[in-house]
C-alpha cells in the first residue's frame, strides 16, 4: 500500500501533460508496430516540448484549443 507521501506525489503528477502523455502511450500505443511506436513517441515529445516552451509549464489545465492550433502551425 502506498503511504501518504507516495500518494501525494502521484496526485501531483496528474496535473502534468507528461503524465497524461505517458498514460496515453501505455494504453493506446504500446503493442503497435515499432514504426508507429517511434512516430507517436516523436510526436508526443514534440508536443510536450512545444507546450512547455510556449507556456513555461506542463500543467495540463493550461491546454487550450489555441495551443493545439499553434502546434499544428508549428509543424
JSON list of C-alpha atoms in Angstrom, two decimals:
[
{"chain": "A", "resi": 1, "resn": "UNK", "atom": "CA", "xyz": [0.00, 0.00, 0.00]},
{"chain": "A", "resi": 2, "resn": "UNK", "atom": "CA", "xyz": [1.23, 3.50, -0.82]},
{"chain": "A", "resi": 3, "resn": "UNK", "atom": "CA", "xyz": [1.97, 5.86, 2.00]},
{"chain": "A", "resi": 4, "resn": "UNK", "atom": "CA", "xyz": [0.59, 9.42, 2.02]},
{"chain": "A", "resi": 5, "resn": "UNK", "atom": "CA", "xyz": [3.80, 10.85, 0.57]},
{"chain": "A", "resi": 6, "resn": "UNK", "atom": "CA", "xyz": [3.72, 8.47, -2.41]},
{"chain": "A", "resi": 7, "resn": "UNK", "atom": "CA", "xyz": [0.01, 9.09, -2.98]},
{"chain": "A", "resi": 8, "resn": "UNK", "atom": "CA", "xyz": [0.57, 12.85, -2.92]},
{"chain": "A", "resi": 9, "resn": "UNK", "atom": "CA", "xyz": [3.47, 12.54, -5.37]},
{"chain": "A", "resi": 10, "resn": "UNK", "atom": "CA", "xyz": [1.31, 10.58, -7.81]},
{"chain": "A", "resi": 11, "resn": "UNK", "atom": "CA", "xyz": [-1.54, 13.08, -7.42]},
{"chain": "A", "resi": 12, "resn": "UNK", "atom": "CA", "xyz": [0.83, 15.98, -8.11]},
{"chain": "A", "resi": 13, "resn": "UNK", "atom": "CA", "xyz": [1.99, 14.38, -11.34]},
{"chain": "A", "resi": 14, "resn": "UNK", "atom": "CA", "xyz": [-1.59, 14.04, -12.62]},
{"chain": "A", "resi": 15, "resn": "UNK", "atom": "CA", "xyz": [-1.64, 17.76, -13.35]},
{"chain": "A", "resi": 16, "resn": "UNK", "atom": "CA", "xyz": [1.28, 17.44, -15.78]},
{"chain": "A", "resi": 17, "resn": "UNK", "atom": "CA", "xyz": [0.94, 16.92, -19.52]},
{"chain": "A", "resi": 18, "resn": "UNK", "atom": "CA", "xyz": [3.75, 14.36, -19.45]},
{"chain": "A", "resi": 19, "resn": "UNK", "atom": "CA", "xyz": [1.77, 12.15, -17.04]},
{"chain": "A", "resi": 20, "resn": "UNK", "atom": "CA", "xyz": [-1.19, 12.05, -19.43]},
{"chain": "A", "resi": 21, "resn": "UNK", "atom": "CA", "xyz": [1.02, 11.57, -22.50]},
{"chain": "A", "resi": 22, "resn": "UNK", "atom": "CA", "xyz": [2.66, 8.57, -20.81]},
{"chain": "A", "resi": 23, "resn": "UNK", "atom": "CA", "xyz": [-0.72, 7.13, -19.85]},
{"chain": "A", "resi": 24, "resn": "UNK", "atom": "CA", "xyz": [-1.97, 7.55, -23.44]},
{"chain": "A", "resi": 25, "resn": "UNK", "atom": "CA", "xyz": [1.21, 5.92, -24.73]},
{"chain": "A", "resi": 26, "resn": "UNK", "atom": "CA", "xyz": [0.86, 2.92, -22.42]},
{"chain": "A", "resi": 27, "resn": "UNK", "atom": "CA", "xyz": [-2.83, 2.38, -23.18]},
{"chain": "A", "resi": 28, "resn": "UNK", "atom": "CA", "xyz": [-3.09, 3.22, -26.88]},
{"chain": "A", "resi": 29, "resn": "UNK", "atom": "CA", "xyz": [0.36, 2.94, -28.42]},
{"chain": "A", "resi": 30, "resn": "UNK", "atom": "CA", "xyz": [2.30, 0.09, -26.82]},
{"chain": "A", "resi": 31, "resn": "UNK", "atom": "CA", "xyz": [1.72, -3.10, -28.77]},
{"chain": "A", "resi": 32, "resn": "UNK", "atom": "CA", "xyz": [1.56, -1.25, -32.08]},
{"chain": "A", "resi": 33, "resn": "UNK", "atom": "CA", "xyz": [4.10, -1.81, -34.85]},
{"chain": "A", "resi": 34, "resn": "UNK", "atom": "CA", "xyz": [7.53, -0.40, -34.00]},
{"chain": "A", "resi": 35, "resn": "UNK", "atom": "CA", "xyz": [7.27, 2.31, -36.65]},
{"chain": "A", "resi": 36, "resn": "UNK", "atom": "CA", "xyz": [4.01, 3.53, -35.07]},
{"chain": "A", "resi": 37, "resn": "UNK", "atom": "CA", "xyz": [5.55, 3.50, -31.61]},
{"chain": "A", "resi": 38, "resn": "UNK", "atom": "CA", "xyz": [8.52, 5.57, -32.78]},
{"chain": "A", "resi": 39, "resn": "UNK", "atom": "CA", "xyz": [6.30, 8.06, -34.64]},
{"chain": "A", "resi": 40, "resn": "UNK", "atom": "CA", "xyz": [3.96, 8.51, -31.66]},
{"chain": "A", "resi": 41, "resn": "UNK", "atom": "CA", "xyz": [6.91, 8.89, -29.29]},
{"chain": "A", "resi": 42, "resn": "UNK", "atom": "CA", "xyz": [8.43, 11.56, -31.54]},
{"chain": "A", "resi": 43, "resn": "UNK", "atom": "CA", "xyz": [5.13, 13.43, -31.92]},
{"chain": "A", "resi": 44, "resn": "UNK", "atom": "CA", "xyz": [4.33, 13.36, -28.20]},
{"chain": "A", "resi": 45, "resn": "UNK", "atom": "CA", "xyz": [7.80, 14.63, -27.33]},
{"chain": "A", "resi": 46, "resn": "UNK", "atom": "CA", "xyz": [7.49, 17.40, -29.91]},
{"chain": "A", "resi": 47, "resn": "UNK", "atom": "CA", "xyz": [4.15, 18.48, -28.46]},
{"chain": "A", "resi": 48, "resn": "UNK", "atom": "CA", "xyz": [5.32, 18.35, -24.84]},
{"chain": "A", "resi": 49, "resn": "UNK", "atom": "CA", "xyz": [8.39, 20.44, -25.71]},
{"chain": "A", "resi": 50, "resn": "UNK", "atom": "CA", "xyz": [6.26, 22.92, -27.69]},
{"chain": "A", "resi": 51, "resn": "UNK", "atom": "CA", "xyz": [3.72, 23.16, -24.87]},
{"chain": "A", "resi": 52, "resn": "UNK", "atom": "CA", "xyz": [6.39, 23.78, -22.25]},
{"chain": "A", "resi": 53, "resn": "UNK", "atom": "CA", "xyz": [8.26, 26.31, -24.41]},
{"chain": "A", "resi": 54, "resn": "UNK", "atom": "CA", "xyz": [5.04, 28.18, -25.22]},
{"chain": "A", "resi": 55, "resn": "UNK", "atom": "CA", "xyz": [3.59, 28.27, -21.72]},
{"chain": "A", "resi": 56, "resn": "UNK", "atom": "CA", "xyz": [6.61, 27.79, -19.48]},
{"chain": "A", "resi": 57, "resn": "UNK", "atom": "CA", "xyz": [4.74, 24.97, -17.77]},
{"chain": "A", "resi": 58, "resn": "UNK", "atom": "CA", "xyz": [3.46, 21.42, -18.26]},
{"chain": "A", "resi": 59, "resn": "UNK", "atom": "CA", "xyz": [0.24, 21.93, -16.30]},
{"chain": "A", "resi": 60, "resn": "UNK", "atom": "CA", "xyz": [-2.47, 20.19, -18.33]},
{"chain": "A", "resi": 61, "resn": "UNK", "atom": "CA", "xyz": [-5.14, 22.74, -17.36]},
{"chain": "A", "resi": 62, "resn": "UNK", "atom": "CA", "xyz": [-3.32, 25.34, -19.47]},
{"chain": "A", "resi": 63, "resn": "UNK", "atom": "CA", "xyz": [-4.01, 23.35, -22.65]},
{"chain": "A", "resi": 64, "resn": "UNK", "atom": "CA", "xyz": [-6.46, 25.22, -24.86]},
{"chain": "A", "resi": 65, "resn": "UNK", "atom": "CA", "xyz": [-7.62, 24.87, -28.47]},
{"chain": "A", "resi": 66, "resn": "UNK", "atom": "CA", "xyz": [-5.35, 27.78, -29.38]},
{"chain": "A", "resi": 67, "resn": "UNK", "atom": "CA", "xyz": [-2.30, 25.81, -28.15]},
{"chain": "A", "resi": 68, "resn": "UNK", "atom": "CA", "xyz": [-3.33, 22.89, -30.35]},
{"chain": "A", "resi": 69, "resn": "UNK", "atom": "CA", "xyz": [-3.74, 25.19, -33.38]},
{"chain": "A", "resi": 70, "resn": "UNK", "atom": "CA", "xyz": [-0.40, 26.85, -32.68]},
{"chain": "A", "resi": 71, "resn": "UNK", "atom": "CA", "xyz": [1.27, 23.43, -32.54]},
{"chain": "A", "resi": 72, "resn": "UNK", "atom": "CA", "xyz": [-0.32, 22.43, -35.84]},
{"chain": "A", "resi": 73, "resn": "UNK", "atom": "CA", "xyz": [1.06, 25.61, -37.36]},
{"chain": "A", "resi": 74, "resn": "UNK", "atom": "CA", "xyz": [4.46, 24.86, -35.84]},
{"chain": "A", "resi": 75, "resn": "UNK", "atom": "CA", "xyz": [4.54, 21.50, -37.59]}
]
